[in-house]
Tab-separated table of C-alpha atoms and ligand atoms in Angstrom:
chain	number	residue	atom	x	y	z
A	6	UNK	CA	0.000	0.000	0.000
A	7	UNK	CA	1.299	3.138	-0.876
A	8	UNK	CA	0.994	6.028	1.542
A	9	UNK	CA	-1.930	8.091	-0.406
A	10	UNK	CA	-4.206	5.167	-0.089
A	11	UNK	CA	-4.015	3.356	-3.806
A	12	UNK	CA	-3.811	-0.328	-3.846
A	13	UNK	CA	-0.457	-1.605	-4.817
A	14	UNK	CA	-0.459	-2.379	-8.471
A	15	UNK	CA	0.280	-5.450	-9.804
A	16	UNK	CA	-1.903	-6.732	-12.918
A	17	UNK	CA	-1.387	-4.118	-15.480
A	18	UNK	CA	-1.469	-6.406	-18.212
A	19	UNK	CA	-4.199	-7.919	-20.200
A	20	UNK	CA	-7.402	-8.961	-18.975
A	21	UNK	CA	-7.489	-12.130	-20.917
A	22	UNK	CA	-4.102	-13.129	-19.880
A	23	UNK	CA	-4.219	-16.390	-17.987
A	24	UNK	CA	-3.790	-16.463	-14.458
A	25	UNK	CA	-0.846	-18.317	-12.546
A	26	UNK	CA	-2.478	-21.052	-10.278
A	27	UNK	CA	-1.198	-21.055	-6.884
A	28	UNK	CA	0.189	-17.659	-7.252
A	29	UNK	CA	-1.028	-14.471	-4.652
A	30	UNK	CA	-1.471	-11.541	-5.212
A	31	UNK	CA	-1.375	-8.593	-2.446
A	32	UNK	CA	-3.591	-5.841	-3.567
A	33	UNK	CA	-4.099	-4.058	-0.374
A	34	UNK	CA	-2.430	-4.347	2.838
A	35	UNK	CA	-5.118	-7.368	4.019
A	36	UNK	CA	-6.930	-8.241	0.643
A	37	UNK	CA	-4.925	-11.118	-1.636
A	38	UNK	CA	-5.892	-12.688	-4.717
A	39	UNK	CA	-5.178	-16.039	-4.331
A	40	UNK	CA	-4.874	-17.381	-8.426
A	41	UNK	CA	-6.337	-20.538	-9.230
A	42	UNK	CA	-7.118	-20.925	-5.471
A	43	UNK	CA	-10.595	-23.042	-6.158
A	44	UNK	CA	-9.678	-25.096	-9.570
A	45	UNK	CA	-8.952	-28.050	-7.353
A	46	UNK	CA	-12.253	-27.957	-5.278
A	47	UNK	CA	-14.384	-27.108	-8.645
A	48	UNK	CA	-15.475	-31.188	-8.990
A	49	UNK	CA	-16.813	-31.253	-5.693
A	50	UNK	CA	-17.987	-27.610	-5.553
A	51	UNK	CA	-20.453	-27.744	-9.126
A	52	UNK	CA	-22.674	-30.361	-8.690
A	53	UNK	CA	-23.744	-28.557	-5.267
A	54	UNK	CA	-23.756	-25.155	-6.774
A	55	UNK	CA	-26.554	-26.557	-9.828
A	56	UNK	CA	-28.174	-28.488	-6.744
A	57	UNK	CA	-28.633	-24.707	-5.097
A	58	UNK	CA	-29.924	-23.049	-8.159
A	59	UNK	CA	-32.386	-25.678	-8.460
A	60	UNK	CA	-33.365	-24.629	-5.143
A	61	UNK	CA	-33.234	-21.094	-5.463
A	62	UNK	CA	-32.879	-20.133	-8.649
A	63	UNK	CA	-31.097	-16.727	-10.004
A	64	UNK	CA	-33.359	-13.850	-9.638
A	65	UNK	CA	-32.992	-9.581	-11.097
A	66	UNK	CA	-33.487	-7.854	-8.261
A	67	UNK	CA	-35.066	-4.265	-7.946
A	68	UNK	CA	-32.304	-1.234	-5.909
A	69	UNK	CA	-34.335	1.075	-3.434
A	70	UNK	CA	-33.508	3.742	-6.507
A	71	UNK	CA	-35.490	1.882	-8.884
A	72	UNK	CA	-33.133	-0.122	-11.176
A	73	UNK	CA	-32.935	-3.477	-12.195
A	74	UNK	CA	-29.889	-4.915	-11.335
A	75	UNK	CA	-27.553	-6.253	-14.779
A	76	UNK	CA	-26.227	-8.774	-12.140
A	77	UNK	CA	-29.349	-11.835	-11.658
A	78	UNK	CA	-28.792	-13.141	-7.847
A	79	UNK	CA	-29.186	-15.832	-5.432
A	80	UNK	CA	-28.265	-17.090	-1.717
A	81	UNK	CA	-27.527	-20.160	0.327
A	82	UNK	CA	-26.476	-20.485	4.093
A	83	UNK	CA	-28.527	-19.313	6.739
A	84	UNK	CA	-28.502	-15.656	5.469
A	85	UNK	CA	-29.397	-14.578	1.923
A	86	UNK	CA	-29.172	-10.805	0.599
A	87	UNK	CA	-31.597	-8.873	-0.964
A	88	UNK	CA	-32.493	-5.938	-2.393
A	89	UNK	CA	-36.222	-4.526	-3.504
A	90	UNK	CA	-37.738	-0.719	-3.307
A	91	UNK	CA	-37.626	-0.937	0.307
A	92	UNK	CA	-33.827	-1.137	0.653
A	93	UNK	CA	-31.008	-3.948	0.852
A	94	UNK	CA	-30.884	-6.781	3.441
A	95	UNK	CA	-30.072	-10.231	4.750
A	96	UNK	CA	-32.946	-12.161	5.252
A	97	UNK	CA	-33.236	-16.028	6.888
A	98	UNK	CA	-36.018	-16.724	3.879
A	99	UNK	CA	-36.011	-16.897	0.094
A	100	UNK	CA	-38.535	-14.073	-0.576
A	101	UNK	CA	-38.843	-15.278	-4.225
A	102	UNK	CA	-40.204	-19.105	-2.564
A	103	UNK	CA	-41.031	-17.911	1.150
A	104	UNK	CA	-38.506	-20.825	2.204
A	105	UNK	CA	-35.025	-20.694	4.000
A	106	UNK	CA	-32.338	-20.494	1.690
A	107	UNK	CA	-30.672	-23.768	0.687
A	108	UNK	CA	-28.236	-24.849	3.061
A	109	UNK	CA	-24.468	-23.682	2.665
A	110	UNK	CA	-22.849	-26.889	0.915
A	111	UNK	CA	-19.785	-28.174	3.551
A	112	UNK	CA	-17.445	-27.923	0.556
A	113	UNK	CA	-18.670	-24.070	0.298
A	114	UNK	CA	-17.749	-23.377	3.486
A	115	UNK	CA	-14.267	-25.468	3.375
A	116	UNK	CA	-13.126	-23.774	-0.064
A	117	UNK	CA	-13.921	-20.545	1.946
A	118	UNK	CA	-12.326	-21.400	5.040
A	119	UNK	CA	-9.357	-22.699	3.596
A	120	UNK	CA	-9.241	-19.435	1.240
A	121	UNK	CA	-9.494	-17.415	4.445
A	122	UNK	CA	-6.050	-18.752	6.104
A	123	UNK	CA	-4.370	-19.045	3.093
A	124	UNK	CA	-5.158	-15.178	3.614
A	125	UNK	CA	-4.117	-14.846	7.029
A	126	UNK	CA	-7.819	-14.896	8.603
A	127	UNK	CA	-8.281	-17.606	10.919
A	128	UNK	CA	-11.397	-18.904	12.217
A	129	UNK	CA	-14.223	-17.511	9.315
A	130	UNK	CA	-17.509	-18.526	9.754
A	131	UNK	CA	-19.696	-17.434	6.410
A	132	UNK	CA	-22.982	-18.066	7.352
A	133	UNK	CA	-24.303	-16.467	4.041
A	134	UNK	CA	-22.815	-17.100	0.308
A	135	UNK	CA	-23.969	-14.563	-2.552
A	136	UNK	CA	-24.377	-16.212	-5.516
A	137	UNK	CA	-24.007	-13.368	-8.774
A	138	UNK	CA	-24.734	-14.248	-12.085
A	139	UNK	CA	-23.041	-12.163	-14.671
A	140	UNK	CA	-24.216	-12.431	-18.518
A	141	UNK	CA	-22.261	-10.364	-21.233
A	142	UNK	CA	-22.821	-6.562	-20.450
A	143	UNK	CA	-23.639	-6.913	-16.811
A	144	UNK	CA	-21.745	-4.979	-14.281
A	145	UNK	CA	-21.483	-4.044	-10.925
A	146	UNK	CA	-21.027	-0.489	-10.278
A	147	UNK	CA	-18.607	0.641	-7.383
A	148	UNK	CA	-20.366	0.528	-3.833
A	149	UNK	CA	-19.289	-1.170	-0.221
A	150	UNK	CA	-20.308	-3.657	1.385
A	151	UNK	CA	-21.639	-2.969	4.327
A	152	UNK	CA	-24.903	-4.637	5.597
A	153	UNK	CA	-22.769	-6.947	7.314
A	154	UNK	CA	-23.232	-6.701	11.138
A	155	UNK	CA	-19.929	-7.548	12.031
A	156	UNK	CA	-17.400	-5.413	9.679
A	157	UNK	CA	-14.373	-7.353	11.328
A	158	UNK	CA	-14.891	-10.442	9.450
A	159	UNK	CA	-13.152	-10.472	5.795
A	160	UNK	CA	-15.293	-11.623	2.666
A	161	UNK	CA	-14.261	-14.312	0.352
A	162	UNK	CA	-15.067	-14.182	-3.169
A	163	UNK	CA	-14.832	-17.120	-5.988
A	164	UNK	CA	-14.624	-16.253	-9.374
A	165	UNK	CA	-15.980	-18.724	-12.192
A	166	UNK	CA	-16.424	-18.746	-15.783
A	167	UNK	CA	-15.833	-16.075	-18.086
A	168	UNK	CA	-12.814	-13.687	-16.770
A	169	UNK	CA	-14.092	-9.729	-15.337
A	170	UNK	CA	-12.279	-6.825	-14.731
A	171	UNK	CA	-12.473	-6.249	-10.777
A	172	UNK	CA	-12.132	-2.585	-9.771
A	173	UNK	CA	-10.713	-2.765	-6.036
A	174	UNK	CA	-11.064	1.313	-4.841
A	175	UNK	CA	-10.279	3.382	-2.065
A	176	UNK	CA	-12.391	4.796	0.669
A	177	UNK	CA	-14.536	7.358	-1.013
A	178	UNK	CA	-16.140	6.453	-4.519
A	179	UNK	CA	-14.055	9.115	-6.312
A	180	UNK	CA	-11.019	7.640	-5.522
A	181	UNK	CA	-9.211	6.358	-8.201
A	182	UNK	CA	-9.273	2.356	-8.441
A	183	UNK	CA	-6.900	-0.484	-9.681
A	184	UNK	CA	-7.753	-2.553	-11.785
A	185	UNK	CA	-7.630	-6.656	-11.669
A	186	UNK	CA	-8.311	-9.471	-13.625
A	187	UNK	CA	-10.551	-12.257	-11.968
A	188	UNK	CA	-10.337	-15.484	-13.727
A	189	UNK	CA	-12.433	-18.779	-13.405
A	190	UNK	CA	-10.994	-20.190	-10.252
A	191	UNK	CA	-9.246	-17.536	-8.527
A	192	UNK	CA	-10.260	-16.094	-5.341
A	193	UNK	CA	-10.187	-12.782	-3.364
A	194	UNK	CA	-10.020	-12.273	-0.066
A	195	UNK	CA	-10.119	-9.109	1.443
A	196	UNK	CA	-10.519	-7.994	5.649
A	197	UNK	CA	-9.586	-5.612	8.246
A	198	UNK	CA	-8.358	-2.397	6.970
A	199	UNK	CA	-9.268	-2.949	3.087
A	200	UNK	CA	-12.919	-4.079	4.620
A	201	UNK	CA	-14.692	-0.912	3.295
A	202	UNK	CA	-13.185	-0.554	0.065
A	203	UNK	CA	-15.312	0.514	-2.727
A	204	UNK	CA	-14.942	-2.361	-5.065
A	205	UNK	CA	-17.008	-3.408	-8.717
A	206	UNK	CA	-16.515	-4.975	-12.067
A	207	UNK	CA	-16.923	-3.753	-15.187
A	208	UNK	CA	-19.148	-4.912	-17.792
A	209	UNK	CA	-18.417	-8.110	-18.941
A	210	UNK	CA	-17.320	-8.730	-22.401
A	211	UNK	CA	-18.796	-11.565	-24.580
A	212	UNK	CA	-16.922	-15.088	-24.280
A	213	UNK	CA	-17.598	-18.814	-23.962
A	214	UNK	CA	-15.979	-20.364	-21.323
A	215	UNK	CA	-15.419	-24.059	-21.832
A	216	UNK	CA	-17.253	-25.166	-18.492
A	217	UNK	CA	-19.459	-22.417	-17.881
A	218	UNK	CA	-20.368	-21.257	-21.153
A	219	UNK	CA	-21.273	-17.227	-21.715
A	220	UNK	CA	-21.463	-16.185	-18.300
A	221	UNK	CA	-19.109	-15.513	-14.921
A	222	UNK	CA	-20.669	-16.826	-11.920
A	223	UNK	CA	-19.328	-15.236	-8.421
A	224	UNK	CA	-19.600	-16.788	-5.154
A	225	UNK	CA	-19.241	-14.485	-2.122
A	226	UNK	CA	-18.989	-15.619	1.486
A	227	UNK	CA	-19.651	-13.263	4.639
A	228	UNK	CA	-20.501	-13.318	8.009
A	229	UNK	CA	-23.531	-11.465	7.947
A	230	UNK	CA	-25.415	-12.251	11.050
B	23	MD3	C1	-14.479	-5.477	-1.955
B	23	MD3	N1	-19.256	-8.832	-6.008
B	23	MD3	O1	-21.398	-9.208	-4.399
B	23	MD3	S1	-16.369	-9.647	-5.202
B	23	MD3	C2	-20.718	-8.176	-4.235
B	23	MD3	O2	-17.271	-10.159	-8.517
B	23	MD3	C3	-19.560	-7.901	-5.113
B	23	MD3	O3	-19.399	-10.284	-8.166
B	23	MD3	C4	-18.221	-8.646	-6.989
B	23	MD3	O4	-18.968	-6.884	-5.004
B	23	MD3	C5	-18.287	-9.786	-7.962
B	23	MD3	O5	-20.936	-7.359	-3.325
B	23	MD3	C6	-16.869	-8.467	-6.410
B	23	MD3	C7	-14.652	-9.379	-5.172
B	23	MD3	C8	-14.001	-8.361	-4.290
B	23	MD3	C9	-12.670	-8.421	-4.221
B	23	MD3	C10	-11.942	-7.548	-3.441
B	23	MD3	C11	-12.548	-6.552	-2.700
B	23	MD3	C12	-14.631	-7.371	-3.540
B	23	MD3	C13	-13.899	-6.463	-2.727
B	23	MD3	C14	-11.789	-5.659	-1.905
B	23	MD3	C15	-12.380	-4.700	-1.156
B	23	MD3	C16	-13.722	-4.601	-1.166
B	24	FE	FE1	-19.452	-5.988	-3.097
């Protein structure tokens, strides 16, 4: 981290560039991109991740301002976030099917886990996973997370399918942002002091991924409750 506040730079090159499995990245003082980090759990972790959208399939949510979200969503664990004219949220049910949320698959939670420490977090407990479904065009515009109740936590996030630019900011929106690559199978994990970073991606160019096909699917894990 530099002393003004930007993220160290690292990944200035191409965004289609492949990624180096099993190499990290530091991109703030406690957020890492660990490259390639999932591509060994991805056998185990698929089948459970169709099994969840069966259960709760992806949905466009509404913003309190009105717009229709590019990004289509969905939840599992015992907390799932939402977002409709009356504001964002976790909630404990699926409003879409008026059911709890699909359980949090164990290898979810152990790909997260094991993400976390390779991090330098010990002892994360995600008990809600946001599941984002990106098509070609969708985006994410810069915001924060925080409708988390406990902001001491860090967030792990697995990238799959078709490859995004990530924009990891500063503090306040206008500050300038880095830019990153996310490929299918890497992971970020970002805590502590890089917590509250404004963060998005931007649209998402048109691709077929061999597994996935013409989407990127993101997986994020928090402790929400
Ligand atoms: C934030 N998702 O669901 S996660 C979200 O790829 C969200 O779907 C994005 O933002 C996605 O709320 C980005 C990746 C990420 C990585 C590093 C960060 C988010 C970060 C560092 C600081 C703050
Ligand atoms: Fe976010």
């Amino acid at each position: 981290m530099r002393s003004d506040n930007t993220p160290i730079t690292l990944d200035l090159f191409a965004d289609q560039a492949p990624s180096t499995p099993g190499q990290t990245e530091r991109i703030g003082q406690q957020a890492f991109v660990l490259r390639g980090f999932a591509l060994p759990w991805l056998e185990r972790l698929l089948p459970d991740l169709e099994a969840v959208l069966r259960a709760a399939p992806f949905r466009q949510m509404v913003t309190p301002g009105g717009f229709t979200m590019s990004v289509a969503l969905s939840s599992c664990g015992a907390l799932g976030w939402t977002t409709d004219r009356s504001g964002y949220r976790y909630t404990s049910r699926d409003p879409q099917s008026g059911q709890p949320w699909p359980d949090m698959p164990a290898v979810f939670r152990e790909l997260a886990q094991a993400a976390a420490r390779a991090a330098n977090f010990e002892h994360f407990e995600p008990d809600a996973c946001l599941i984002n479904r990106y098509v070609p065009g969708a985006r994410m515009s810069l915001h924060q997370d925080k409708n988390e109740r406990s902001l001491t936590a860090p967030i792990v996030s697995i990238s799959l399918g078709l490859p995004a630019v990530f924009q990891f900011g500063g503090f306040e929106r206008s500050d300038k942002s880095l830019r990153v690559p996310l490929f299918h199978g890497d992971i970020v994990v970002w805590g502590g002091v890089d917590r509250l970073r404004y963060h998005g991606v931007l649209p998402l160019k048109d691709g077929a991924h061999p597994q996935l096909g013409a989407q990127r699917i993101n997986l994020t894990f928090r402790t929400a409750g």
